[in-house]
Amino acid sequence: MSKKKLIVKGVRLDGRKWNELRPIKIEGGVLPNADGSAYLEQGRNRIIVGVFGPRELHPKHLAKPHKAVLRCRYHMAPFSVDPRRSPAPSRRDTELSMVIRNALEPALFLERYPRASIDVFVEILQADGSTRCASITAASVALVDAGIPMRDLVAACSAGKIDSEVVLDLNDIEDKEGEADLPVAYMPKLGKVTLLQMDGMLSPEEFDKALNLALEGCNKIYELQREALKSRYVKQGEGRSAE
Amino acid sequence: MSKKKLIVKGVRLDGRKWNELRPIKIEGGVLPNADGSAYLEQGRNRIIVGVFGPRELHPKHLAKPHKAVLRCRYHMAPFSVDPRRSPAPSRRDTELSMVIRNALEPALFLERYPRASIDVFVEILQADGSTRCASITAASVALVDAGIPMRDLVAACSAGKIDSEVVLDLNDIEDKEGEADLPVAYMPKLGKVTLLQMDGMLSPEEFDKALNLALEGCNKIYELQREALKSRYVKQGEGRSAE
Amino acid sequence: MSKKKLIVKGVRLDGRKWNELRPIKIEGGVLPNADGSAYLEQGRNRIIVGVFGPRELHPKHLAKPHKAVLRCRYHMAPFSVDPRRSPAPSRRDTELSMVIRNALEPALFLERYPRASIDVFVEILQADGSTRCASITAASVALVDAGIPMRDLVAACSAGKIDSEVVLDLNDIEDKEGEADLPVAYMPKLGKVTLLQMDGMLSPEEFDKALNLALEGCNKIYELQREALKSRYVKQGEGRSAE
Amino acid sequence: MKRKRISTALAQGKREDGRGLMDFRKIVIKKGILEKAEGSAEVWLGDTRVIAGVKVGVGEPYQDTPNQAVLTVNAEFTPIASPTFEPGPPDETSIELARVVDRGIRSSEAIDFEKYCIIPGKAVYVIFIDICILNYAGNLIDASALAALAALQSTKVPKYVAEGGEVKPLDASEPLELRDLPIAVTVGKIDGSLIVDPTADEEDVMGTRFTVTVNQEGNICALQKSGPEGLTLEEIRKAINIALEKAPEIRKLLMES
Amino acid sequence: MKRKRISTALAQGKREDGRGLMDFRKIVIKKGILEKAEGSAEVWLGDTRVIAGVKVGVGEPYQDTPNQAVLTVNAEFTPIASPTFEPGPPDETSIELARVVDRGIRSSEAIDFEKYCIIPGKAVYVIFIDICILNYAGNLIDASALAALAALQSTKVPKYVAEGGEVKPLDASEPLELRDLPIAVTVGKIDGSLIVDPTADEEDVMGTRFTVTVNQEGNICALQKSGPEGLTLEEIRKAINIALEKAPEIRKLLMES
Amino acid sequence: MKRKRISTALAQGKREDGRGLMDFRKIVIKKGILEKAEGSAEVWLGDTRVIAGVKVGVGEPYQDTPNQAVLTVNAEFTPIASPTFEPGPPDETSIELARVVDRGIRSSEAIDFEKYCIIPGKAVYVIFIDICILNYAGNLIDASALAALAALQSTKVPKYVAEGGEVKPLDASEPLELRDLPIAVTVGKIDGSLIVDPTADEEDVMGTRFTVTVNQEGNICALQKSGPEGLTLEEIRKAINIALEKAPEIRKLLMES
């Protein structure tokens, strides 16, 4: 649907190469009241995640006898997008809350906490494309910050197609004007993809290329998550590619 | 409120005489998952009813210690009318759900199932006038299909006044452009009227005539219900009058 | 924000002096079904309050083990204002329900009724400015009418600033076009202010003057409340000042 | 117990409160009780107390009736009206109440909707009737229909003119023109006896509630049967006759108020 | 127990109901089943039964796409479809279902949205696809996507013309032009086995649900992974290949219906 | 226990956290933290953390103020801010918070609403202030009022022109003009002691919360008393004086941030 050129002489509008991530900053333990938390910037995305639990689930009839219930909420601040959006949840919010939950669940030992809930609340303060991936990346760090044991960290990154090229980590305009968006979440140690959606059109070959590129992005982000958890803070400078 | 002629030379716009029902098709047992079900066509009405129960009622505080709770929902598919309607329930839907419940309740032995619920869900796939009557007719068959004992079948049919004439079984345009609409539900064996509403204007004499005509219609439909229950399927051809 | 003159030659648009209350009528025990009730007219305000309780609180999980829960609802009839308003509660209604609850609570012995609720329902039939004060005045009488012991009656009255003058008991146009509105509720015997809000702009000196004026108004209204409780009915004629 | 008390009385042709089966409680009608609404009325039916307010504005017509005014009837059961009423959005009972009142007014063509069109397809009068139940002591439909009608009788319609496709308010108003006075009469059936104007206790034990709305000329302009029991043909005819007989009495009261 | 039964069958390369892992249940497609909707279709996938209705109207375009028609897909799980479905507003599952169907149609550019613009920035066609689940027996996405497409195939678009900035209806209609036929194929994973067209019981024990939507030219136009387990790269590739293979078979059925 | 600890400290003229009765916690103000909003700010008041975002658009004015911009203030208690907050629509507390912040800005006439009218009666600027509570540690009103004001200070208003009755955007913006800086100071009463800037624990045991909003010239531009206890005249005067004294200190911080 695009008319505007998104890649000019091999360079994307924000100056990146096809296989380059946006600058990323991750910080754990940013909220005093939450059991765990993380703040993430990826390009102009600003996301804060708070984790509560394992804790007693209310109302009790929703509790499960043999495992914890993982609850996720993806929520956008009214000022996070242009024009301002209503604070009431949209259908998109509902779907994203669900796919984020599905992306995180394989990493957790829910069976260890019968009758409990683990609550992951994602607040999008500013949205700039690929927010569901960034939310999963941040939530993963917040879960570790909460002291909740995990099988592996879940790292997430999108790939996509713009101006007929497969590229990494779509920003807002690339998502809206581009030809395909492929958000992926991955547990690198376990080799499992836990989020996989696609919008737009890709040939099977392009899909293969885009999936591999997204996984490279996930691996890179995985390293940043681990650094952030070691030092409580990590910032990846500009101009670093995924390879 | 009408300008357009609805009866021309004794014949209604769809070709019927004043005392003629629209073609009717009734089929029981059409839904694998429901405890009982029925599908009904009456003119261009397409209605499907599913019955569940007697079953445990949730939430429990709504249960009654000495009898079952009958719950009815009248619901129109968004594409059932023109223009498309919102799937959220309207005030009309709420009222119709209530009058349908009141029309069916006298036929049931609710006192036999304390703490239980019997749920009757009506889905209007296409609406063409007198849908509340058609819903009751179909629900009655679905209740029997569910194996729920009944004092009598409830048969329902409307009469009304169009172009100053009392006529049987109003269709959509006759309902909207006509002078009166009198939906009636009846238990023929017990001689009890369980639904009776009126919209529009009738003299006491016209009311008597219309009520009697509607009851004749109910008797005819009652036969069709019984045939449908015997053979699981009945189709009444075109051009058969209520007498 | 005002252009129109609200005081002409020392006289307000409705003929009052700066320190004059509007005509007031209070009547207790007006509703057969409520445990206590009161009807109040103040200018063109028409307010009816019903009180229920102390009674068992539903749902039970909201009950408090050591005290009663006081619940208040401020509700405007759709025809109480111009243009007609939706019957759904507005944000203003929610805030006013809360400040009315806070204004009444200090007068009640909630600790005497653990697990119970006391419900105060305010219906504004016609609104003409300072309705929150009038609601508190009426609610206080309704609580006594319900036989609920009170530390003191709560009397309420607004003061404000219009055309640069501090005046008593703002009506609708004075509230909308004036420079400040100061609603106050007071327990005269105990010397406690239980409602205090302000909208608009006052210098500290003007605030002092307005607060004192409002308290004089409260004292006057307090007398009327006591008369109403003695005789079940009181009507204060026109043209009586607060002094 | 309540049931037994009521039944025993009915068996002797009387009501719990001493009334005969065909007697209404005392009816009090006050019109024009509010200054800010375009129309208003208060009705007492024994201890049942109802206020109706009419607000008149300007808005767009419905697409399928471009030259007709819009009428909306709404009912609220305020929580002061009964210890069992809870605040909240309208439930099934208040929706039914509003719709039965609406049907009576609409079917009788009491309001000439085409007269209250300002610019066809663009601007028409929008008439809101809001019914507010202040005390519930049975027979809300009859009380509400009466209050709505009394409020309409007191209604002053603000004048507007169309100027160059725009609607301009004039500083004038005139009484709403009413072409009919439809009266709702509700008949209850308890143990096979038919009664009018049931109390709350009677409604609790009543098997059927049947409302017949009758216009000035003695025609029927709305019917609503409710409740978990059926009616025989005989009972329907009796109820219709009761309503045809009672309606003029109540209409007289309304016109004299 | 259910789990064991299903697993045992799968271990022998079979399904509980006797199907092979790559077999769909019997598919029945009926187009144009309703007269009042502009388009309609009913689809059976074994006992799963879905109706889709298409309504076409005229409305305003979105601000950021002033010369494009508006498409809205909505799904309702009616309470007749399963004893566990409750009436109420759409939940997470029905929202996801509608959005996955929507994405397939939109990404494949099956509808030329610019063609269905009437007055740029002012009036465009508004196309509603409403999906109504009548019986739930698993694999709602594939059934719903198919029903939506079949309903679009049967759709007659009423004609409108722009006259002096106003939209006028003509008494004519023409078939909706479809440029593609995107087919959704859902693959489930149970105990490491991949299967197509899962039943309700299989869905209950399934760790992952992965839907691949494939267009006419064999390109991928939507993906949706769901469920609490992950997929390996190998499994993803296999699933994609299954979809690429199955989609043309189903498209053939659709075209022949 | 908590109560006793707090009371014991207050009896000795101190706070649980070592502050004096009239000391605010550390205040940090960051303006312009978001690129996409027209204005934004983050405020820390000790551990209380609040973000305010300002969005500016164009819309219709209210009928009774046809030549004035529209201001809407909204507050959300996000569930990350406290283990006891639940997601959902605004409750009584967040509505009160938003309305108190709104009242301070409106009463001080900090924004010249008439200046931000584009076409009288048709198009005006619509200014949304959304307050997002990220961590709750008491005194949300003061923190939120401060964040809202700081966000307004950072706001760039996109320029529009009226051309032939239509609104056209220009590719330019200019800072929002603020004519005043109203500061909210909340005073709490515990056991008869007045304190400023209460913590969450202090709020739990506080009988009264009294917020005084003070403008640049030392006038009072909003008051809000809350909580289940009353105030004496003496306490009201003291609280007003505390606010008149504290407000300039906080305003200075705001202007220097």
XYZ file of N, CA and C in Angstrom, chain A residues 1 3 67 90-92 94-99 101-103 105-106 132 176 182 186-187 190-204 206-208 211-212 215, chain E residues 73-75 91-93 95-96 98-100 103 106-109 114 180 189 209-210 215 218-233 235-237 240 244:
258
model
N 0.827 -1.212 0.000
C 0.000 0.000 0.000
C 0.864 1.265 0.000
N 3.488 4.279 -0.979
C 3.918 5.106 -2.093
C 5.301 5.706 -1.803
N -2.134 -25.305 38.580
C -1.127 -24.399 38.031
C -1.515 -22.953 38.287
N -8.991 -1.606 23.264
C -9.475 -1.875 21.910
C -9.408 -3.376 21.650
N -9.975 -3.790 20.517
C -9.874 -5.199 20.129
C -8.421 -5.582 19.896
N -7.638 -4.667 19.337
C -6.213 -4.946 19.150
C -5.527 -5.200 20.489
N -6.803 -6.372 23.169
C -7.212 -7.689 23.671
C -6.409 -8.787 22.993
N -6.269 -8.688 21.670
C -5.500 -9.717 20.964
C -4.041 -9.694 21.412
N -3.460 -8.501 21.499
C -2.045 -8.431 21.868
C -1.806 -8.951 23.282
N -2.727 -8.664 24.191
C -2.587 -9.206 25.550
C -2.521 -10.730 25.498
N -3.325 -11.303 24.613
C -3.362 -12.760 24.502
C -2.074 -13.318 23.888
N -1.600 -12.714 22.808
C -0.412 -13.288 22.168
C 0.830 -13.074 23.037
N 0.747 -13.164 26.316
C 0.628 -14.228 27.316
C 1.119 -15.560 26.742
N 0.680 -15.865 25.528
C 1.117 -17.104 24.893
C 2.618 -17.119 24.654
N 3.198 -15.963 24.405
C 4.633 -15.898 24.140
C 5.448 -16.125 25.407
N 4.235 -17.715 28.329
C 3.857 -18.897 29.108
C 4.840 -20.062 28.973
N 5.349 -20.372 27.768
C 6.258 -21.526 27.652
C 7.535 -21.378 28.489
N 4.614 -5.087 20.321
C 4.341 -6.363 20.996
C 5.651 -7.103 21.270
N 3.428 0.565 9.024
C 2.202 1.054 8.371
C 2.307 1.070 6.855
N 6.407 -9.237 10.512
C 6.522 -10.592 11.072
C 7.079 -10.505 12.488
N 11.197 -15.631 20.795
C 12.062 -16.816 20.694
C 12.731 -17.075 22.030
N 12.846 -18.350 22.386
C 13.663 -18.742 23.543
C 14.927 -19.375 22.986
N 16.346 -22.786 24.314
C 15.470 -23.929 24.060
C 15.100 -24.081 22.584
N 15.476 -23.081 21.790
C 15.178 -23.179 20.360
C 13.699 -23.185 20.040
N 12.898 -22.470 20.822
C 11.455 -22.477 20.598
C 10.921 -21.081 20.253
N 10.129 -21.053 19.204
C 9.445 -19.816 18.821
C 8.121 -19.757 19.588
N 7.880 -18.683 20.321
C 6.670 -18.626 21.150
C 5.680 -17.559 20.684
N 6.120 -16.697 19.805
C 5.196 -15.763 19.139
C 5.537 -15.797 17.666
N 4.496 -15.897 16.835
C 4.736 -15.841 15.396
C 3.438 -15.382 14.751
N 3.460 -14.173 14.250
C 2.301 -13.649 13.551
C 2.796 -13.061 12.243
N 1.903 -12.876 11.320
C 2.292 -12.176 10.102
C 1.112 -11.481 9.498
N 1.390 -10.371 8.953
C 0.514 -9.379 8.374
C 1.169 -8.965 7.070
N 0.410 -8.877 5.976
C 1.041 -8.504 4.716
C 1.282 -9.740 3.873
N 2.222 -9.659 2.970
C 2.395 -10.766 2.020
C 3.872 -11.102 1.853
N 4.182 -12.393 1.970
C 5.553 -12.867 1.766
C 5.502 -14.160 0.969
N 6.451 -14.312 0.051
C 6.588 -15.618 -0.590
C 7.220 -16.560 0.428
N 7.101 -17.871 0.212
C 7.726 -18.803 1.163
C 9.222 -18.507 1.343
N 10.786 -15.564 0.960
C 10.906 -14.339 1.760
C 10.596 -14.617 3.224
N 9.596 -15.451 3.455
C 9.255 -15.783 4.836
C 10.453 -16.420 5.528
N 11.086 -17.373 4.854
C 12.267 -18.031 5.436
C 13.342 -17.012 5.791
N 12.132 -14.818 8.701
C 12.126 -15.534 9.985
C 13.549 -15.656 10.523
N 14.471 -16.033 9.637
C 15.866 -16.151 10.087
C 16.408 -14.821 10.582
N 15.043 -14.059 13.964
C 15.690 -14.886 14.998
C 17.076 -14.348 15.344
N -14.667 -6.843 10.260
C -14.985 -8.258 10.477
C -15.283 -8.462 11.956
N -16.349 -9.158 12.221
C -16.794 -9.358 13.587
C -17.218 -10.818 13.739
N -16.926 -11.406 14.896
C -17.329 -12.803 15.106
C -18.102 -12.933 16.402
N -15.319 -12.045 23.546
C -14.169 -12.259 24.414
C -12.914 -12.371 23.557
N -11.807 -12.617 24.217
C -10.497 -12.732 23.585
C -10.503 -13.685 22.396
N -11.161 -14.822 22.545
C -11.135 -15.828 21.478
C -11.894 -15.363 20.241
N -12.548 -12.274 19.426
C -11.827 -11.134 18.848
C -10.659 -11.627 18.004
N -9.903 -12.595 18.537
C -8.781 -13.123 17.760
C -9.280 -13.732 16.454
N -11.933 -13.070 14.678
C -12.318 -12.043 13.706
C -11.088 -11.372 13.111
N -10.094 -11.121 13.959
C -8.913 -10.402 13.476
C -8.054 -11.252 12.540
N -8.022 -12.556 12.783
C -7.238 -13.417 11.892
C -7.929 -13.519 10.527
N -7.357 -10.249 8.739
C -5.980 -10.095 8.262
C -5.755 -10.842 6.952
N -7.476 -8.810 4.162
C -6.812 -7.532 3.976
C -5.424 -7.718 3.361
N -4.640 -8.654 3.909
C -3.262 -8.812 3.441
C -3.217 -9.337 2.013
N -4.186 -10.167 1.654
C -4.193 -10.701 0.292
C -4.673 -9.662 -0.703
N -5.149 -8.532 -0.192
C -5.717 -7.482 -1.051
C -6.806 -8.047 -1.965
N -9.814 0.782 -3.009
C -9.909 2.067 -3.716
C -11.028 2.056 -4.757
N -8.551 -12.140 -5.028
C -7.764 -13.254 -4.496
C -8.677 -14.115 -3.630
N -0.423 -28.878 17.087
C 0.671 -29.760 17.525
C 0.256 -30.451 18.813
N -1.444 -23.901 18.347
C -2.295 -23.780 17.171
C -1.593 -22.795 16.263
N -1.420 -23.154 14.996
C -0.665 -22.287 14.095
C -1.428 -22.188 12.783
N -2.380 -17.384 -0.220
C -3.168 -16.787 -1.298
C -3.081 -17.639 -2.566
N 0.228 -18.877 -3.916
C 1.088 -19.646 -3.032
C 1.947 -18.786 -2.129
N 1.566 -17.512 -1.970
C 2.266 -16.676 -0.994
C 1.549 -16.736 0.348
N 2.306 -16.374 1.388
C 1.741 -16.382 2.732
C 1.170 -14.997 3.004
N -0.100 -14.927 3.415
C -0.661 -13.598 3.636
C -1.167 -13.385 5.058
N -0.976 -14.343 5.944
C -1.235 -14.112 7.371
C -0.755 -15.318 8.149
N -0.250 -15.066 9.337
C 0.169 -16.130 10.246
C -0.378 -15.806 11.619
N -0.726 -16.819 12.365
C -1.132 -16.618 13.753
C -0.802 -17.876 14.537
N 0.139 -17.723 15.463
C 0.445 -18.821 16.382
C -0.261 -18.554 17.693
N -0.826 -19.579 18.273
C -1.474 -19.401 19.558
C -1.197 -20.608 20.438
N -1.615 -20.545 21.670
C -1.441 -21.675 22.575
C -0.194 -21.546 23.411
N -0.156 -22.280 24.528
C 0.872 -22.082 25.532
C 2.211 -22.750 25.235
N 2.378 -23.412 24.112
C 3.678 -24.028 23.820
C 4.372 -23.354 22.650
N 5.687 -23.605 22.538
C 6.480 -23.042 21.449
C 6.579 -23.996 20.272
N 7.134 -23.480 19.202
C 7.355 -24.281 18.003
C 8.836 -24.221 17.653
N 9.376 -25.339 17.160
C 10.745 -25.279 16.647
C 10.706 -24.742 15.221
N 11.867 -24.319 14.739
C 11.967 -23.837 13.356
C 11.501 -24.915 12.391
N 9.371 -27.320 12.924
C 7.912 -27.439 12.960
C 7.246 -26.312 12.180
N 7.792 -25.121 12.302
C 7.222 -23.994 11.556
C 7.297 -24.266 10.059
N 8.467 -24.738 9.623
C 8.618 -24.997 8.184
C 7.650 -26.075 7.722
N 4.145 -24.679 7.477
C 3.993 -23.821 6.294
C 3.784 -24.690 5.049
N 0.698 -24.787 2.453
C 0.875 -24.526 1.016
C 0.279 -25.671 0.192
